[in-house]
XYZ file of N, CA, C and O in Angstrom:
800
model
N 150.387 105.951 144.955
C 151.818 105.713 144.776
C 152.255 104.488 145.568
O 152.986 103.632 145.090
N 151.771 104.401 146.817
C 152.130 103.258 147.653
C 151.649 101.962 147.027
O 152.353 100.957 147.011
N 150.417 101.985 146.468
C 149.878 100.794 145.828
C 150.723 100.357 144.656
O 150.966 99.169 144.449
N 151.190 101.331 143.867
C 152.030 101.008 142.714
C 153.336 100.374 143.157
O 153.808 99.399 142.573
N 153.934 100.925 144.207
C 155.192 100.378 144.723
C 154.989 98.943 145.195
O 155.809 98.057 144.932
N 153.872 98.699 145.889
C 153.593 97.352 146.373
C 153.412 96.377 145.225
O 153.894 95.247 145.272
N 152.708 96.831 144.160
C 152.509 95.957 143.007
C 153.836 95.636 142.342
O 154.108 94.510 141.953
N 154.687 96.661 142.189
C 155.979 96.446 141.548
C 156.861 95.541 142.390
O 157.574 94.685 141.878
N 156.787 95.721 143.719
C 157.575 94.870 144.612
C 157.106 93.428 144.527
O 157.901 92.492 144.443
N 155.772 93.244 144.526
C 155.224 91.897 144.424
C 155.602 91.237 143.118
O 155.967 90.060 143.078
N 155.536 91.995 142.026
C 155.902 91.461 140.718
C 157.375 91.086 140.683
O 157.756 90.057 140.125
N 158.208 91.925 141.302
C 159.638 91.632 141.338
C 159.939 90.354 142.089
O 160.800 89.569 141.682
N 159.216 90.118 143.177
C 159.428 88.895 143.955
C 159.014 87.665 143.173
O 159.688 86.631 143.210
N 157.894 87.766 142.458
C 157.438 86.637 141.653
C 158.452 86.317 140.565
O 158.788 85.160 140.319
N 158.968 87.362 139.909
C 159.965 87.148 138.860
C 161.229 86.513 139.423
O 161.847 85.658 138.783
N 161.620 86.932 140.622
C 162.801 86.349 141.253
C 162.572 84.874 141.559
O 163.461 84.036 141.376
N 161.377 84.541 142.023
C 161.055 83.144 142.307
C 161.109 82.304 141.035
O 161.601 81.172 141.041
N 160.615 82.877 139.945
C 160.656 82.160 138.671
C 162.092 81.942 138.216
O 162.440 80.873 137.709
N 162.931 82.963 138.405
C 164.337 82.826 138.008
C 165.046 81.773 138.853
O 165.861 80.994 138.347
N 164.729 81.747 140.142
C 165.346 80.754 141.029
C 164.930 79.352 140.629
O 165.761 78.441 140.535
N 163.639 79.159 140.374
C 163.150 77.852 139.939
C 163.824 77.441 138.628
O 164.258 76.297 138.468
N 163.908 78.387 137.695
C 164.511 78.084 136.395
C 165.975 77.679 136.553
O 166.457 76.770 135.864
N 166.688 78.340 137.455
C 168.101 78.016 137.669
C 168.253 76.619 138.265
O 169.147 75.853 137.872
N 167.391 76.267 139.205
C 167.430 74.926 139.788
C 167.144 73.861 138.729
O 167.817 72.827 138.671
N 166.165 74.122 137.883
C 165.823 73.162 136.835
C 166.943 73.045 135.802
O 167.231 71.953 135.311
N 167.558 74.167 135.480
C 168.670 74.151 134.528
C 169.808 73.283 135.051
O 170.391 72.471 134.315
N 170.122 73.444 136.326
C 171.191 72.647 136.930
C 170.811 71.176 136.973
O 171.636 70.296 136.668
N 169.565 70.892 137.342
C 169.111 69.501 137.405
C 169.180 68.841 136.036
O 169.598 67.680 135.906
N 168.796 69.569 135.004
C 168.851 69.012 133.654
C 170.284 68.691 133.252
O 170.555 67.666 132.625
N 171.209 69.561 133.612
C 172.622 69.314 133.292
C 173.107 68.059 134.013
O 173.844 67.236 133.432
N 172.684 67.882 135.248
C 173.088 66.708 136.014
C 172.476 65.438 135.426
O 173.112 64.380 135.390
N 171.241 65.546 134.935
C 170.600 64.405 134.277
C 171.364 64.034 133.016
O 171.647 62.861 132.752
N 171.695 65.051 132.216
C 172.424 64.815 130.967
C 173.794 64.199 131.222
O 174.304 63.432 130.399
N 174.390 64.529 132.373
C 175.700 63.983 132.728
C 175.599 62.614 133.390
O 176.614 62.040 133.808
N 174.370 62.108 133.515
C 174.172 60.788 134.094
C 174.344 60.734 135.597
O 174.630 59.667 136.162
N 174.168 61.855 136.261
C 174.368 61.920 137.705
C 173.058 61.679 138.447
O 171.995 62.102 138.003
N 173.137 61.000 139.573
C 172.005 60.945 140.492
C 172.197 62.093 141.472
O 173.329 62.523 141.721
N 171.110 62.609 142.025
C 171.258 63.793 142.866
C 170.110 63.921 143.855
O 169.042 63.331 143.680
N 170.371 64.701 144.872
C 169.346 65.087 145.842
C 169.006 66.551 145.594
O 169.689 67.240 144.823
N 167.977 67.033 146.246
C 167.636 68.452 146.131
C 168.800 69.299 146.635
O 169.139 70.336 146.058
N 169.454 68.834 147.696
C 170.600 69.560 148.248
C 171.743 69.635 147.241
O 172.421 70.667 147.126
N 171.965 68.549 146.503
C 173.024 68.549 145.484
C 172.752 69.608 144.416
O 173.659 70.332 143.990
N 171.505 69.680 143.974
C 171.136 70.656 142.944
C 171.296 72.074 143.481
O 171.788 72.968 142.787
N 170.897 72.272 144.726
C 171.029 73.596 145.341
C 172.495 74.013 145.401
O 172.853 75.140 145.025
N 173.348 73.106 145.862
C 174.774 73.421 145.982
C 175.382 73.749 144.619
O 176.155 74.704 144.477
N 175.029 72.962 143.608
C 175.584 73.180 142.273
C 175.056 74.464 141.639
O 175.710 75.048 140.776
N 173.886 74.906 142.083
C 173.278 76.129 141.543
C 173.724 77.380 142.281
O 173.442 78.499 141.834
N 174.377 77.198 143.439
C 174.740 78.352 144.248
C 173.544 78.951 144.955
O 173.514 80.151 145.263
N 172.543 78.118 145.219
C 171.315 78.544 145.893
C 171.245 77.812 147.229
O 171.629 76.639 147.321
N 170.771 78.479 148.250
C 170.742 77.845 149.566
C 169.830 76.623 149.551
O 168.827 76.577 148.827
N 170.182 75.638 150.354
C 169.377 74.416 150.413
C 167.971 74.711 150.920
O 166.992 74.132 150.436
N 167.868 75.611 151.883
C 166.552 75.956 152.431
C 165.650 76.524 151.340
O 164.460 76.197 151.262
N 166.230 77.374 150.492
C 165.455 77.947 149.391
C 165.037 76.865 148.410
O 163.884 76.809 147.970
N 165.962 75.987 148.060
C 165.660 74.924 147.091
C 164.533 74.034 147.587
O 163.652 73.634 146.808
N 164.527 73.735 148.882
C 163.487 72.861 149.423
C 162.118 73.535 149.448
O 161.097 72.857 149.558
N 162.079 74.857 149.330
C 160.784 75.534 149.224
C 160.172 75.322 147.840
O 158.968 75.442 147.663
N 161.010 75.018 146.868
C 160.541 74.786 145.504
C 160.300 73.301 145.236
O 159.343 72.934 144.554
N 161.196 72.467 145.736
C 161.123 71.032 145.474
C 161.414 70.288 146.769
O 162.521 70.363 147.291
N 160.426 69.548 147.264
C 160.589 68.895 148.561
C 161.359 67.587 148.473
O 161.928 67.125 149.456
N 161.378 66.973 147.281
C 162.096 65.705 147.129
C 162.667 65.598 145.722
O 162.192 66.267 144.792
N 163.680 64.755 145.536
C 164.343 64.652 144.227
C 163.392 64.307 143.090
O 163.566 64.788 141.969
N 162.384 63.470 143.363
C 161.454 63.079 142.299
C 160.750 64.289 141.692
O 160.479 64.326 140.490
N 160.453 65.284 142.533
C 159.756 66.475 142.038
C 160.607 67.237 141.032
O 160.144 67.611 139.955
N 161.850 67.473 141.394
C 162.722 68.246 140.508
C 163.119 67.419 139.289
O 163.247 67.951 138.182
N 163.280 66.109 139.462
C 163.615 65.241 138.332
C 162.490 65.245 137.305
O 162.719 65.374 136.101
N 161.263 65.142 137.785
C 160.102 65.099 136.898
C 159.948 66.404 136.128
O 159.736 66.409 134.917
N 160.080 67.529 136.828
C 159.884 68.804 136.144
C 161.051 69.135 135.220
O 160.861 69.724 134.154
N 162.256 68.744 135.600
C 163.408 68.977 134.730
C 163.275 68.170 133.446
O 163.578 68.656 132.348
N 162.811 66.935 133.568
C 162.603 66.099 132.387
C 161.523 66.693 131.493
O 161.633 66.690 130.263
N 160.475 67.227 132.113
C 159.388 67.830 131.344
C 159.856 69.091 130.631
O 159.437 69.380 129.508
N 160.742 69.838 131.250
C 161.317 71.013 130.597
C 162.019 70.616 129.301
O 161.939 71.312 128.289
N 162.725 69.491 129.353
C 163.437 69.021 128.166
C 162.456 68.664 127.056
O 162.682 68.960 125.878
N 161.340 68.033 127.424
C 160.313 67.681 126.443
C 159.701 68.949 125.851
O 159.486 69.055 124.643
N 159.440 69.931 126.706
C 158.791 71.162 126.257
C 159.646 71.921 125.248
O 159.117 72.603 124.365
N 160.952 71.795 125.353
C 161.832 72.499 124.424
C 161.685 72.000 122.989
O 162.104 72.660 122.046
N 161.088 70.832 122.831
C 160.909 70.272 121.494
C 159.695 70.864 120.784
O 159.476 70.600 119.599
N 158.881 71.634 121.502
C 157.693 72.242 120.901
C 158.123 73.464 120.097
O 158.514 74.490 120.658
N 158.067 73.347 118.795
C 158.418 74.456 117.918
C 157.835 74.209 116.534
O 157.490 73.076 116.184
N 157.721 75.262 115.775
C 157.204 75.135 114.420
C 158.226 74.435 113.526
O 159.433 74.596 113.704
N 157.730 73.681 112.565
C 158.626 73.086 111.581
C 159.222 74.206 110.736
O 158.648 75.295 110.622
N 160.363 73.949 110.137
C 161.013 74.974 109.314
C 160.110 75.415 108.165
O 160.031 76.608 107.847
N 159.435 74.466 107.540
C 158.587 74.790 106.394
C 157.457 75.729 106.789
O 157.216 76.748 106.134
N 156.767 75.403 107.873
C 155.648 76.242 108.312
C 156.153 77.567 108.869
O 155.557 78.622 108.638
N 157.265 77.531 109.582
C 157.817 78.759 110.147
C 158.204 79.752 109.061
O 157.977 80.960 109.192
N 158.770 79.239 107.976
C 159.266 80.121 106.914
C 158.208 80.486 105.880
O 158.229 81.591 105.332
N 157.283 79.558 105.610
C 156.359 79.768 104.495
C 154.880 79.647 104.850
O 154.027 79.903 104.001
N 154.569 79.248 106.062
C 153.179 79.000 106.417
C 152.378 80.265 106.668
O 152.915 81.299 107.067
N 151.078 80.173 106.435
C 150.170 81.262 106.787
C 150.004 81.280 108.301
O 150.389 80.328 108.996
N 149.407 82.327 108.822
C 149.196 82.378 110.263
C 148.259 81.257 110.698
O 148.405 80.699 111.799
N 147.309 80.900 109.831
C 146.411 79.786 110.151
C 147.191 78.476 110.273
O 146.957 77.681 111.195
N 148.115 78.252 109.352
C 148.927 77.035 109.397
C 149.869 77.038 110.597
O 150.063 76.008 111.249
N 150.444 78.192 110.870
C 151.356 78.310 112.014
C 150.622 77.989 113.316
O 151.108 77.227 114.155
N 149.436 78.578 113.468
C 148.691 78.360 114.697
C 148.223 76.914 114.809
O 148.296 76.310 115.881
N 147.754 76.351 113.707
C 147.270 74.970 113.735
C 148.385 74.014 114.148
O 148.182 73.134 114.989
N 149.559 74.193 113.570
C 150.670 73.303 113.909
C 151.102 73.492 115.359
O 151.329 72.515 116.084
N 151.199 74.736 115.802
C 151.655 74.988 117.165
C 150.667 74.456 118.194
O 151.058 73.800 119.170
N 149.388 74.725 117.990
C 148.375 74.246 118.933
C 148.379 72.719 118.983
O 148.294 72.118 120.066
N 148.502 72.088 117.824
C 148.546 70.630 117.794
C 149.750 70.074 118.530
O 149.644 69.082 119.266
N 150.891 70.700 118.363
C 152.107 70.204 119.014
C 152.058 70.408 120.529
O 152.493 69.542 121.291
N 151.537 71.547 120.951
C 151.409 71.766 122.394
C 150.447 70.751 122.992
O 150.720 70.146 124.033
N 149.310 70.565 122.328
C 148.300 69.631 122.836
C 148.877 68.228 122.968
O 148.681 67.554 123.984
N 149.600 67.777 121.960
C 150.171 66.432 121.989
C 151.233 66.302 123.083
O 151.329 65.272 123.756
N 152.039 67.337 123.254
C 153.063 67.297 124.296
C 152.422 67.160 125.671
O 152.860 66.366 126.506
N 151.357 67.925 125.912
C 150.666 67.843 127.195
C 149.995 66.479 127.350
O 150.073 65.848 128.405
N 149.352 66.000 126.283
C 148.655 64.712 126.348
C 149.616 63.565 126.640
O 149.289 62.643 127.402
N 150.796 63.611 126.053
C 151.773 62.538 126.255
C 152.392 62.570 127.650
O 153.023 61.593 128.072
N 152.223 63.682 128.344
C 152.740 63.809 129.713
C 151.605 64.188 130.666
O 151.801 64.925 131.625
N 150.431 63.649 130.392
C 149.217 64.054 131.107
C 149.322 63.887 132.615
O 148.932 64.779 133.376
N 149.843 62.759 133.066
C 149.892 62.514 134.509
C 150.773 63.533 135.222
O 150.462 63.977 136.333
N 151.865 63.926 134.569
C 152.763 64.916 135.174
C 152.073 66.274 135.253
O 152.114 66.955 136.279
N 151.416 66.664 134.168
C 150.739 67.957 134.163
C 149.577 67.983 135.155
O 149.308 69.011 135.781
N 148.883 66.863 135.300
C 147.806 66.811 136.296
C 148.381 66.989 137.704
O 147.773 67.652 138.551
N 149.538 66.399 137.941
C 150.176 66.546 139.254
C 150.570 67.998 139.497
O 150.402 68.524 140.603
N 151.079 68.666 138.465
C 151.436 70.078 138.605
C 150.202 70.919 138.910
O 150.236 71.825 139.741
N 149.099 70.622 138.216
C 147.876 71.384 138.436
C 147.361 71.181 139.857
O 146.931 72.130 140.519
N 147.427 69.947 140.339
C 146.993 69.668 141.707
C 147.848 70.432 142.709
O 147.346 70.981 143.695
N 149.155 70.496 142.442
C 150.060 71.202 143.352
C 149.807 72.703 143.343
O 150.052 73.392 144.332
N 149.288 73.213 142.233
C 149.122 74.664 142.099
C 148.050 75.231 143.014
O 147.973 76.443 143.204
N 147.215 74.368 143.599
C 146.164 74.875 144.485
C 146.642 74.996 145.926
O 145.913 75.492 146.777
N 147.862 74.552 146.211
C 148.385 74.677 147.566
C 148.868 76.092 147.805
O 149.294 76.786 146.890
N 148.827 76.516 149.038
C 149.174 77.898 149.370
C 150.633 78.230 149.115
O 150.980 79.379 148.858
N 151.508 77.220 149.207
C 152.935 77.503 149.097
C 153.486 77.241 147.704
O 154.687 77.209 147.501
N 152.601 77.048 146.724
C 153.077 76.776 145.377
C 153.817 77.982 144.810
O 153.342 79.112 144.861
N 154.996 77.746 144.258
C 155.783 78.801 143.631
C 155.363 78.932 142.175
O 155.280 77.939 141.463
N 155.076 80.141 141.700
C 154.666 80.300 140.302
C 155.731 79.777 139.344
O 156.917 79.998 139.552
N 155.287 79.066 138.314
C 156.203 78.579 137.296
C 156.100 79.467 136.069
O 155.058 80.031 135.780
N 157.190 79.546 135.342
C 157.186 80.326 134.116
C 156.300 79.643 133.086
O 156.494 78.485 132.761
N 155.309 80.356 132.577
C 154.420 79.783 131.586
C 155.117 79.647 130.244
O 155.851 80.532 129.825
N 154.891 78.523 129.576
C 155.509 78.294 128.275
C 154.555 78.600 127.140
O 154.967 78.962 126.042
N 153.262 78.427 127.378
C 152.324 78.481 126.257
C 152.238 79.858 125.613
O 152.046 79.962 124.403
N 152.380 80.925 126.389
C 152.261 82.262 125.798
C 153.370 82.554 124.788
O 153.090 83.046 123.690
N 154.638 82.273 125.100
C 155.679 82.473 124.076
C 155.469 81.600 122.841
O 155.713 82.041 121.713
N 155.023 80.357 123.042
C 154.767 79.477 121.897
C 153.675 80.058 121.002
O 153.817 80.113 119.778
N 152.584 80.475 121.613
C 151.471 81.025 120.838
C 151.854 82.345 120.179
O 151.448 82.627 119.048
N 152.639 83.145 120.876
C 153.097 84.413 120.298
C 153.928 84.173 119.049
O 153.837 84.922 118.070
N 154.737 83.122 119.087
C 155.537 82.780 117.901
C 154.627 82.443 116.725
O 154.852 82.886 115.596
N 153.582 81.673 116.989
C 152.663 81.289 115.918
C 151.925 82.498 115.348
O 151.668 82.577 114.144
N 151.599 83.450 116.199
C 150.805 84.611 115.781
C 151.651 85.779 115.285
O 151.103 86.825 114.921
N 152.945 85.621 115.258
C 153.843 86.726 114.923
C 153.458 87.476 113.640
O 153.511 88.715 113.604
N 153.009 86.790 112.570
C 152.679 87.520 111.333
C 151.536 88.524 111.470
O 151.424 89.437 110.655
N 150.672 88.361 112.464
C 149.522 89.270 112.569
C 149.584 90.170 113.798
O 148.639 90.914 114.066
N 150.672 90.115 114.530
C 150.746 90.895 115.764
C 150.524 92.380 115.502
O 149.844 93.069 116.270
N 151.078 92.883 114.400
C 150.944 94.306 114.094
C 149.581 94.647 113.492
O 149.204 95.814 113.429
N 148.853 93.645 113.038
C 147.544 93.895 112.425
C 146.446 94.088 113.462
O 145.399 94.671 113.167
N 146.665 93.570 114.650
C 145.657 93.648 115.700
C 146.018 94.736 116.700
O 147.195 95.000 116.941
N 145.006 95.342 117.285
C 145.269 96.279 118.368
C 145.829 95.495 119.548
O 145.656 94.268 119.630
N 146.485 96.175 120.445
C 147.059 95.479 121.602
C 145.996 94.747 122.412
O 146.186 93.571 122.760
N 144.845 95.387 122.723
C 143.805 94.658 123.465
C 143.294 93.435 122.704
O 143.055 92.379 123.303
N 143.126 93.573 121.377
C 142.624 92.450 120.577
C 143.637 91.309 120.549
O 143.268 90.129 120.655
N 144.906 91.660 120.417
C 145.955 90.636 120.392
C 146.030 89.915 121.735
O 146.122 88.680 121.790
N 145.968 90.666 122.812
C 146.042 90.062 124.141
C 144.826 89.185 124.420
O 144.939 88.141 125.069
N 143.659 89.604 123.921
C 142.452 88.799 124.091
C 142.581 87.479 123.339
O 142.237 86.408 123.862
N 143.079 87.547 122.106
C 143.275 86.331 121.317
C 144.275 85.405 121.995
O 144.050 84.190 122.106
N 145.368 85.967 122.464
C 146.398 85.166 123.121
C 145.845 84.495 124.381
O 146.108 83.314 124.642
N 145.061 85.241 125.142
C 144.473 84.678 126.363
C 143.481 83.567 126.031
O 143.451 82.517 126.690
N 142.667 83.798 125.002
C 141.707 82.773 124.605
C 142.393 81.494 124.161
O 142.002 80.385 124.557
N 143.432 81.638 123.354
C 144.164 80.469 122.872
C 144.863 79.729 124.005
O 145.006 78.504 123.968
N 145.288 80.477 125.017
C 145.982 79.831 126.137
C 145.059 78.875 126.889
O 145.522 77.917 127.517
N 143.752 79.124 126.812
C 142.795 78.221 127.463
C 142.744 76.859 126.780
O 142.318 75.869 127.379
N 143.182 76.811 125.528
C 143.097 75.578 124.743
C 144.356 74.729 124.817
O 144.350 73.587 124.354
N 145.425 75.272 125.372
C 146.733 74.643 125.183
C 147.404 74.224 126.483
O 148.623 74.264 126.599
N 146.634 73.805 127.447
C 147.207 73.325 128.695
C 146.467 72.094 129.182
O 145.540 71.593 128.534
N 146.859 71.615 130.334
C 146.218 70.434 130.908
C 144.747 70.701 131.213
O 143.916 69.784 131.212
N 144.404 71.979 131.436
C 143.012 72.313 131.740
C 142.078 71.867 130.615
O 140.993 71.336 130.857
N 142.500 72.091 129.371
C 141.668 71.705 128.230
C 141.510 70.190 128.158
O 140.417 69.674 127.879
N 142.591 69.472 128.419
C 142.523 68.010 128.364
C 141.608 67.466 129.456
O 140.846 66.516 129.239
N 141.651 68.070 130.629
C 140.776 67.629 131.716
C 139.311 67.800 131.322
O 138.480 66.904 131.529
N 138.977 68.941 130.739
C 137.593 69.174 130.320
C 137.184 68.194 129.220
O 136.113 67.578 129.277
N 138.038 68.035 128.225
C 137.694 67.183 127.090
C 137.586 65.712 127.483
O 136.677 65.004 127.034
N 138.487 65.255 128.333
C 138.490 63.836 128.711
C 137.520 63.542 129.852
O 136.732 62.598 129.782
N 137.579 64.355 130.906
C 136.795 64.052 132.098
C 135.343 64.503 131.986
O 134.439 63.822 132.471
N 135.122 65.656 131.378
C 133.765 66.196 131.289
C 133.065 65.748 130.003
O 131.916 65.308 130.031
N 133.785 65.849 128.874
C 133.171 65.533 127.577
C 133.382 64.088 127.139
O 132.842 63.672 126.109
N 134.163 63.343 127.901
C 134.408 61.918 127.622
C 134.966 61.681 126.222
O 134.586 60.740 125.525
N 135.872 62.547 125.789
C 136.496 62.405 124.473
C 137.861 61.739 124.600
O 138.550 61.907 125.609
N 138.250 61.018 123.546
C 139.609 60.499 123.526
C 140.542 61.611 123.041
O 140.091 62.684 122.620
N 141.831 61.355 123.101
C 142.807 62.392 122.791
C 142.713 62.862 121.344
O 142.800 64.060 121.055
N 142.515 61.943 120.412
C 142.452 62.328 119.000
C 141.283 63.272 118.727
O 141.436 64.288 118.039
N 140.123 62.932 119.264
C 138.964 63.799 119.050
C 139.142 65.119 119.795
O 138.780 66.185 119.295
N 139.719 65.044 120.979
C 139.971 66.264 121.736
C 140.893 67.212 120.999
O 140.686 68.428 120.989
N 141.907 66.654 120.352
C 142.835 67.490 119.586
C 142.111 68.197 118.439
O 142.365 69.376 118.159
N 141.207 67.499 117.776
C 140.448 68.115 116.687
C 139.615 69.289 117.197
O 139.524 70.334 116.546
N 139.010 69.112 118.369
C 138.199 70.184 118.951
C 139.065 71.399 119.272
O 138.696 72.547 118.989
N 140.224 71.151 119.849
C 141.126 72.245 120.218
C 141.619 72.987 118.980
O 141.637 74.226 118.945
N 141.996 72.251 117.956
C 142.508 72.896 116.745
C 141.396 73.668 116.029
O 141.628 74.765 115.502
N 140.194 73.116 116.020
C 139.050 73.823 115.429
C 138.765 75.105 116.198
O 138.529 76.167 115.613
N 138.788 75.018 117.518
C 138.507 76.183 118.358
C 139.546 77.277 118.155
O 139.216 78.472 118.120
N 140.802 76.880 118.014
C 141.869 77.861 117.801
C 141.661 78.614 116.491
O 141.819 79.841 116.426
N 141.278 77.888 115.443
C 141.044 78.543 114.157
C 139.833 79.473 114.222
O 139.823 80.546 113.601
N 138.820 79.076 114.978
C 137.632 79.924 115.127
C 137.986 81.223 115.846
O 137.531 82.309 115.459
N 138.800 81.130 116.882
C 139.229 82.330 117.607
C 140.047 83.245 116.707
O 139.868 84.471 116.706
N 140.953 82.653 115.937
C 141.793 83.436 115.037
C 140.946 84.144 113.983
O 141.134 85.343 113.720
N 140.012 83.419 113.386
C 139.148 84.010 112.360
C 138.328 85.161 112.932
O 138.153 86.204 112.284
N 137.831 84.995 114.140
C 137.051 86.049 114.790
C 137.901 87.292 115.019
O 137.473 88.421 114.749
N 139.118 87.100 115.498
C 140.005 88.240 115.762
C 140.348 88.977 114.475
O 140.362 90.215 114.435
N 140.623 88.228 113.410
C 140.974 88.857 112.134
C 139.775 89.590 111.533
O 139.922 90.674 110.958
N 138.597 89.001 111.663
C 137.393 89.644 111.124
C 137.109 90.957 111.846
O 136.724 91.956 111.220
N 137.299 90.975 113.140
C 137.034 92.189 113.915
C 138.069 93.275 113.638
O 137.809 94.458 113.869
N 139.240 92.870 113.137
C 140.302 93.844 112.862
C 140.123 94.531 111.515
O 140.790 95.528 111.226
N 139.235 94.008 110.681
C 139.047 94.593 109.345
C 138.229 95.879 109.395
O 137.413 96.080 110.274
């Protein structure tokens, strides 16, 4: 019982940290859209969050500016109306994986910086975007797969749709972005086909 309480408490704290980060980024984005220059303290004050707390998430304005701008770019990742309304799950996944890959590739230096920061002890967990995106693409087959099978597929696909995949493809395999994208999209379709075959 004590272990369960500790796990729930820990999970609650992580969720609170994510909400705090999201609120700071939301405020920063609004200030960017309004053409305002700002400090971390300015964003904290406008968010109703203590300055000390804000500085635990972002040590300097460049950090929050960069991530707020990236949030705006990430919001553009979505299925086209045609594929969303009429596409097969294969088409939905192919388009989504391609769009995520391109978004990460076009902002590679920023994502590499985020990954480097994630190994520090004081890194605050960020809300992952790739799982909701992939879930949207897989929505037509969610009920066809068992929960473990669906979660396995989602986890496998998540390995293909972040900066980690680009690092492997570019740094280890010496591929350019175009070829790397083909590998990622092929791999996603292979995972999907395997999951569907096992569900029959």
